[in-house]
Structure formats: structure tokens, C-alpha cells
Amino acid sequence: MLRYLLLVLLCICSAGAASQNLEILTSGTATNLRGIGVFKNTIWASGSNGYVGRSTDAGRSWEWKQVAGFETKDFRDIEVLDEHTALIMVIASPAYILKTSDDGHTWKTVFENRDTAMFLDAMAFANKQTGYVIGDPVQNKLFIAQTTDGGNSWTPVPGPAALPGEAFFASSGSNLVIARQKPLMVSGGVHSRIFNGSSIITRLPLMQGTQSTGANSIAAFGQLLMIAGGDFQAPDRRDSILLISKDGGKSFLQPQNGPRGYRSAIAPFSKNAWITCGLNGVDMTNDGGLNWEAISERPFNSIYINRPTKTAYLAGPGGTIASFVTSEN
């Protein structure tokens, strides 16, 4: 019995120590943040009500602005190319991508699409010149566009056919990732699949079947992939919400002890240390995804990892941005 009590106390102390590492950097702005990006000590964030936030001192101080003419729009994703340059994405029709090269003082429209079916979900860049944006089906094809000039212009490319009730989620801007210079995408809804290009498509052994279920986020560390999702209308449901692939998406396994519910974003510090977040909190693994430990019950939508500093930046409701520093390798 004594040994059991000591083990319980150790677990409680460990959980408490982990939660203390989650530091709130800013909160209170009237925006639900889903876009987060970092370049060295400069942090950018984007969200609802047309807000973009920027910090040049690793989060100690912040400047918040509503982009003129877009005060009612929802910037669901942001891609940071350097401390001065970023792109933000307006999701619904008319869909826009805006770019700034002067610290967010001015923004230029670099993409516009007024198709009533248009709904953008995520952006990702392979380097400062080449990037992709994906969106929900248009004429039964998943929407994909590419830039090769740093986001100054975008060209639609053929997308794979969508299944009935299949789409992408714009919960965190992370259902698209560049792995080995190629885009990987995960869909959700009635059907949940992974797309490695337009020809290699695999059904995911993840929760699916309704419009609120399926994959929300994919991240890569070499050949190791993790996919997070679930049901955002039942955020405490824990079954079949996270997948691990050790072979680049050819096969999948589920964790032994998974996160505590629906997760909208996942990201790696290293091969073993990963972090994931959702509507009911934040979890971390130190063993490659097999076992997850709660580090916070606060809701967050998205994650960006600054690997040189081993720091995760999380963005969520109420203009909240937090950082979490890990000592894991």
C-alpha cells in the first residue's frame, strides 16, 4: 500500500510540474486564434474578427491589429516566411490569401476565389518559395493550389476526387504537412483518408462517419507520422482519435494510452516527444506516441514548434497564446 501511495504522489507531482511549464503569453483579445507561426524570436498569430497578432520578443509583448477591410473575416491559418513576411488565409467564399512583407503594416491580396463552394482549410510551405493551400471539394474535387514565388501568385492543380461527405477541417491549419518536399493531406467527415500526392490514397483507421468526425491534423518527423482528430462535437470521446505511422503512412497503429479526447493539432519536438491539443486540453508523449500525459486542461486549437529552443507555441480561444518548453530530446 505504501509503495502504491508513493507512486500516486509521484504521478501527481509529475503532472503538476508539467502543467507549470505551460506559460500563458497573452490572452483577452476578442479573437479565436487558429493560426500560429514563428521565425526566430518573432511570433505571428491569426484568428477570427480579422485579427493578426505579432510579437518580436518571443511573446513578452504583443501588437494586435485588425486587417482593414477584413474585420469580419476569419483568418484560420498563417504561414510565416521570416520576421517581416507572412501570409494569412480567409476560409469561406469569397476566399482570400493576403501577404505582408512589412511586419503586417500593409497586406496585399495574392489569391481570391468567389466560387460559392470555396472553403480553404490549410497552407504549408516547403521553403520560402514553394507552398500549397488546400480546401473543401469544388465540383467534387478536393481543392489544391500551389505557389512557386513565395505566395505572390497561386495556381490550382488537379485534386483527387472527394467521397460523399468528405472534406478538410480548418480547425488548426495543420491537416496539410510537407514531408520530404511533398504535401501530405488528411481529410475528415463521413470519410477520413490520407493523401500522398493525388495517386496514393489510404483510408484511415480513425473515427469517422459523421460531418464532425475524422482527421484534423497531421505532422511528420522523418518517416514517423502522427494524425490527430476525433469528434469536435463530442470532445471527450477518446476512442480512435490518434494514429501513429512508422513507415510514412503505409500502415498505422493506435496508442496504448491516448490523449483525453478530440485533438485538433499535433506536432513533434523530436522522434519521441510530441504534443497535441484540443478543446479539452493539451497532452504530451515522450515515447513516440504510445502513452500520453495531460499537461493542461485549457483549450487550444493549434501548435507551432520552435525546435531550436524546444518550445511549443499554442493558440486558442480568447486571443490566448501559450508556450511549453520541453527538456526531452
Coordinates of C-alpha atoms in Angstrom, one line a residue:
M1 CA 0.0 0.0 0.0
L2 CA 2.8 2.4 0.9
R3 CA 4.5 1.7 -2.5
Y4 CA 1.2 2.4 -4.3
L5 CA 0.7 5.7 -2.4
L6 CA 4.2 6.8 -3.3
L7 CA 3.6 6.0 -6.9
V8 CA 0.3 8.1 -6.9
L9 CA 2.1 11.0 -5.3
L10 CA 4.9 10.8 -7.8
C11 CA 2.4 10.9 -10.7
I12 CA 0.6 13.9 -9.2
C13 CA 3.8 15.8 -8.7
S14 CA 5.0 15.0 -12.2
A15 CA 1.7 16.2 -13.7
G16 CA 1.9 19.4 -11.7
A17 CA 5.4 20.0 -12.8
A18 CA 4.4 19.6 -16.4
S19 CA 1.4 22.0 -16.1
Q20 CA 3.7 24.7 -14.6
N21 CA 5.7 24.7 -17.8
L22 CA 2.7 25.8 -19.8
E23 CA 3.1 29.6 -19.7
I24 CA 0.3 31.9 -20.9
L25 CA 2.0 34.6 -23.0
T26 CA -1.1 36.7 -23.9
S27 CA -4.9 36.4 -23.6
G28 CA -8.0 38.6 -23.8
T29 CA -8.1 39.8 -27.4
A30 CA -11.5 39.3 -29.0
T31 CA -10.5 36.6 -31.4
N32 CA -10.4 32.8 -31.6
L33 CA -6.9 32.1 -32.7
R34 CA -6.1 29.1 -35.1
G35 CA -3.1 30.3 -37.0
I36 CA 0.3 30.4 -35.3
G37 CA 3.9 30.6 -36.7
V38 CA 7.3 31.5 -35.5
F39 CA 10.6 32.8 -37.1
K40 CA 13.4 33.0 -34.5
N41 CA 12.0 35.3 -31.8
T42 CA 9.1 36.7 -33.9
I43 CA 5.7 35.0 -33.3
W44 CA 2.7 35.6 -35.6
A45 CA -0.9 34.6 -34.9
S46 CA -4.2 34.9 -36.7
G47 CA -7.8 34.4 -35.9
S48 CA -11.4 35.5 -36.1
N49 CA -12.7 39.1 -36.4
G50 CA -9.8 39.9 -38.7
Y51 CA -7.1 39.9 -36.1
V52 CA -3.4 39.3 -36.5
G53 CA -1.0 39.4 -33.6
R54 CA 2.8 39.8 -33.7
S55 CA 5.5 39.6 -31.0
T56 CA 9.1 40.3 -31.7
D57 CA 10.4 39.3 -28.3
A58 CA 9.4 35.7 -28.0
G59 CA 6.0 36.5 -26.6
R60 CA 6.8 39.0 -23.9
S61 CA 4.9 41.8 -25.6
W62 CA 2.3 41.8 -28.4
E63 CA 0.8 44.1 -31.1
W64 CA -2.7 43.3 -32.3
K65 CA -4.3 44.7 -35.4
Q66 CA -7.5 44.1 -37.4
V67 CA -6.7 44.0 -41.1
A68 CA -8.5 46.8 -42.8
G69 CA -11.5 45.6 -44.8
F70 CA -11.4 42.2 -43.2
E71 CA -12.7 42.9 -39.7
T72 CA -15.4 40.3 -40.0
K73 CA -13.3 37.6 -41.6
D74 CA -11.7 34.5 -40.1
F75 CA -8.0 34.0 -40.7
R76 CA -7.8 30.3 -40.0
D77 CA -4.1 29.8 -40.9
I78 CA -0.9 31.8 -41.1
E79 CA 2.4 30.9 -42.8
V80 CA 5.5 32.8 -41.6
L81 CA 8.3 33.1 -44.1
D82 CA 10.5 35.4 -42.0
E83 CA 10.2 38.0 -39.2
H84 CA 8.8 40.6 -41.7
T85 CA 6.8 38.3 -44.1
A86 CA 3.7 36.2 -43.6
L87 CA 0.6 35.0 -45.4
I88 CA -2.9 34.7 -43.9
M89 CA -5.9 32.8 -45.2
V90 CA -9.6 33.7 -45.3
I91 CA -11.5 30.5 -45.3
A92 CA -15.0 30.9 -46.8
S93 CA -16.3 32.3 -50.0
P94 CA -15.0 34.7 -51.1
A95 CA -11.7 33.0 -50.1
Y96 CA -8.6 35.1 -49.9
I97 CA -4.9 34.8 -49.2
L98 CA -3.2 38.0 -48.0
K99 CA 0.5 38.7 -47.8
T100 CA 2.6 41.2 -45.9
S101 CA 6.3 42.0 -46.3
D102 CA 6.4 44.9 -43.9
D103 CA 5.6 43.4 -40.4
G104 CA 1.9 43.4 -41.0
H105 CA 1.5 47.2 -41.6
T106 CA 0.1 46.5 -45.1
W107 CA -1.4 43.4 -46.7
K108 CA -1.8 42.6 -50.4
T109 CA -4.4 40.2 -51.8
V110 CA -2.5 37.4 -53.6
F111 CA -5.3 34.9 -54.0
E112 CA -9.1 35.4 -54.4
N113 CA -11.8 32.9 -55.3
R114 CA -15.5 33.7 -55.2
D115 CA -16.8 30.2 -56.0
T116 CA -19.7 29.6 -53.6
A117 CA -18.2 26.2 -52.8
M118 CA -14.8 27.5 -51.8
F119 CA -13.7 26.9 -48.3
L120 CA -9.9 27.0 -47.6
D121 CA -8.5 24.8 -44.8
A122 CA -4.7 25.0 -44.5
M123 CA -1.5 26.3 -46.0
A124 CA 2.1 24.8 -45.8
F125 CA 5.4 25.8 -47.3
A126 CA 8.3 23.6 -48.3
N127 CA 10.6 26.6 -48.4
K128 CA 10.3 30.4 -48.8
Q129 CA 9.2 30.0 -52.4
T130 CA 7.1 26.8 -52.7
G131 CA 3.9 26.3 -50.8
Y132 CA 0.4 24.8 -51.0
V133 CA -3.1 25.6 -50.0
I134 CA -6.0 23.1 -49.7
G135 CA -9.7 23.4 -49.5
D136 CA -13.0 21.6 -49.4
P137 CA -14.4 19.9 -52.6
V138 CA -15.2 22.1 -55.6
Q139 CA -17.1 20.3 -58.4
N140 CA -16.4 17.0 -56.4
K141 CA -12.6 17.5 -56.4
L142 CA -10.6 18.4 -53.3
F143 CA -9.1 21.9 -53.9
I144 CA -5.4 22.3 -54.1
A145 CA -3.3 25.3 -55.3
Q146 CA 0.4 25.8 -55.4
T147 CA 2.8 28.8 -55.3
T148 CA 6.4 28.8 -56.5
D149 CA 7.1 32.5 -55.9
G150 CA 6.7 32.9 -52.2
G151 CA 2.9 33.2 -52.2
N152 CA 2.7 36.1 -54.7
S153 CA 0.6 34.0 -57.1
W154 CA -1.3 30.7 -56.8
T155 CA -2.1 28.2 -59.5
P156 CA -4.8 25.5 -59.0
V157 CA -3.5 21.9 -59.5
P158 CA -5.7 18.8 -60.1
G159 CA -7.0 17.5 -56.8
P160 CA -8.3 14.0 -56.0
A161 CA -12.0 13.1 -56.2
A162 CA -13.8 13.5 -52.9
L163 CA -16.0 10.9 -51.5
P164 CA -19.6 11.8 -50.4
G165 CA -19.4 13.8 -47.1
E166 CA -15.6 14.1 -47.2
A167 CA -13.8 17.4 -46.7
F168 CA -10.9 19.0 -44.8
F169 CA -11.1 20.6 -41.4
A170 CA -9.9 24.2 -40.8
S171 CA -9.6 23.7 -37.1
S172 CA -5.8 24.3 -36.9
G173 CA -4.4 24.8 -40.4
S174 CA -2.4 21.5 -39.9
N175 CA -4.2 18.9 -42.0
L176 CA -1.5 19.6 -44.6
V177 CA 2.2 19.0 -44.0
I178 CA 5.2 19.0 -46.2
A179 CA 7.2 15.7 -45.7
R180 CA 10.3 15.1 -47.8
Q181 CA 9.3 18.1 -50.0
K182 CA 5.9 16.6 -50.8
P183 CA 2.5 17.5 -49.5
L184 CA 0.6 15.1 -47.3
M185 CA -3.1 15.8 -46.5
V186 CA -5.7 14.2 -44.3
S187 CA -9.4 14.5 -44.7
G188 CA -12.4 14.1 -42.4
G189 CA -16.1 13.9 -42.2
V190 CA -18.1 10.8 -43.3
H191 CA -14.8 9.5 -44.7
S192 CA -11.3 10.1 -43.4
R193 CA -8.3 9.5 -45.7
I194 CA -4.6 10.3 -46.1
F195 CA -3.4 11.7 -49.5
N196 CA 0.2 11.2 -50.5
G197 CA 0.1 13.2 -53.7
S198 CA -3.0 12.6 -55.9
S199 CA -2.4 8.9 -56.6
I200 CA -1.6 7.2 -53.2
I201 CA -4.8 7.4 -51.1
T202 CA -5.4 5.4 -48.0
R203 CA -8.4 5.1 -45.7
L204 CA -7.5 6.0 -42.1
P205 CA -8.4 3.6 -39.2
L206 CA -9.6 6.7 -37.4
M207 CA -13.0 7.8 -36.1
Q208 CA -15.3 8.8 -39.0
G209 CA -18.8 8.6 -40.3
T210 CA -20.4 12.0 -39.5
Q211 CA -19.6 15.5 -40.6
S212 CA -17.8 16.3 -37.3
T213 CA -15.5 13.3 -37.2
G214 CA -12.2 12.4 -38.8
A215 CA -8.6 13.6 -39.1
N216 CA -7.9 17.2 -38.2
S217 CA -4.1 17.3 -38.1
I218 CA -1.0 15.5 -39.5
A219 CA 2.7 16.0 -38.5
A220 CA 5.9 14.3 -39.6
F221 CA 9.3 13.6 -38.2
G222 CA 11.2 11.8 -40.9
Q223 CA 9.2 8.6 -41.7
L224 CA 7.3 8.9 -38.4
L225 CA 3.8 10.4 -38.9
M226 CA 1.1 11.1 -36.4
I227 CA -2.5 12.0 -37.2
A228 CA -4.9 13.5 -34.6
G229 CA -8.7 14.0 -34.8
G230 CA -11.9 12.7 -33.3
D231 CA -15.3 14.3 -33.0
F232 CA -15.3 18.0 -32.2
Q233 CA -19.0 17.8 -31.2
A234 CA -18.1 15.1 -28.6
P235 CA -14.6 16.3 -27.5
D236 CA -14.4 13.9 -24.5
R237 CA -14.7 10.8 -26.7
R238 CA -11.3 9.1 -26.6
D239 CA -11.7 6.1 -28.9
S240 CA -9.9 6.1 -32.3
I241 CA -8.6 9.7 -32.2
L242 CA -4.9 9.3 -32.8
L243 CA -2.8 7.3 -35.3
I244 CA 0.9 6.6 -35.5
S245 CA 2.7 5.5 -38.7
K246 CA 6.4 4.5 -38.7
D247 CA 6.6 4.0 -42.4
G248 CA 5.4 7.3 -43.9
G249 CA 1.7 6.5 -43.9
K250 CA 1.6 2.9 -45.3
S251 CA 0.4 1.4 -42.0
F252 CA -0.9 2.7 -38.8
L253 CA -1.2 1.8 -35.1
Q254 CA -3.0 3.4 -32.2
P255 CA -1.5 4.4 -28.8
Q256 CA -1.8 2.3 -25.7
N257 CA -2.9 5.2 -23.6
G258 CA -4.1 8.0 -25.9
P259 CA -5.0 11.7 -25.4
R260 CA -8.1 12.6 -23.4
G261 CA -10.3 13.4 -26.4
Y262 CA -10.7 15.2 -29.7
R263 CA -7.5 16.8 -30.8
S264 CA -7.2 19.5 -33.5
A265 CA -3.4 19.8 -33.7
I266 CA -0.3 17.6 -33.2
A267 CA 3.4 18.4 -33.6
P268 CA 6.8 16.9 -32.8
F269 CA 9.7 18.2 -30.7
S270 CA 11.7 15.1 -31.6
K271 CA 11.1 11.4 -32.6
N272 CA 9.9 10.6 -29.1
A273 CA 8.4 13.8 -27.8
W274 CA 5.2 15.1 -29.3
I275 CA 2.5 17.5 -28.2
T276 CA -1.2 17.6 -29.1
C277 CA -4.1 20.0 -28.2
G278 CA -7.9 20.3 -28.4
L279 CA -11.0 21.6 -26.9
N280 CA -10.4 19.9 -23.5
G281 CA -6.7 20.4 -23.1
V282 CA -3.1 19.6 -24.0
D283 CA -1.3 16.2 -23.9
M284 CA 2.3 15.1 -24.4
T285 CA 4.1 11.9 -25.2
N286 CA 7.8 11.0 -24.6
D287 CA 7.7 7.5 -26.0
G288 CA 6.8 8.1 -29.7
G289 CA 3.1 8.3 -29.2
L290 CA 2.3 5.1 -27.3
N291 CA 1.4 6.8 -24.0
W292 CA 0.1 10.4 -23.5
E293 CA 0.1 12.5 -20.3
A294 CA -2.1 15.5 -19.6
I295 CA -0.2 18.8 -19.2
S296 CA -3.1 21.3 -19.2
E297 CA -6.9 21.3 -19.3
R298 CA -7.0 24.7 -21.1
P299 CA -8.5 24.6 -24.6
F300 CA -6.2 25.3 -27.6
N301 CA -6.6 25.0 -31.4
S302 CA -3.2 24.9 -32.9
I303 CA 0.5 24.4 -32.3
Y304 CA 3.8 25.5 -33.7
I305 CA 7.2 24.0 -32.6
N306 CA 10.3 26.1 -32.4
R307 CA 12.8 23.1 -32.4
P308 CA 16.0 25.0 -31.7
T309 CA 14.5 26.2 -28.4
K310 CA 12.4 23.1 -27.7
T311 CA 9.4 25.4 -27.4
A312 CA 5.8 24.7 -28.4
Y313 CA 3.6 27.7 -29.0
L314 CA -0.2 27.1 -28.7
A315 CA -3.0 29.3 -29.9
G316 CA -6.6 29.2 -28.8
P317 CA -9.9 30.9 -27.9
G318 CA -10.0 34.4 -26.3
G319 CA -6.8 35.5 -28.0
T320 CA -4.8 33.1 -25.9
I321 CA -1.2 32.1 -26.8
A322 CA 0.9 29.9 -24.5
S323 CA 4.3 28.4 -24.6
F324 CA 5.5 25.0 -23.4
V325 CA 9.2 24.1 -23.1
T326 CA 10.4 20.5 -23.0
S327 CA 13.6 19.1 -21.9
E328 CA 13.1 15.9 -23.9
N329 CA 15.4 15.0 -26.8

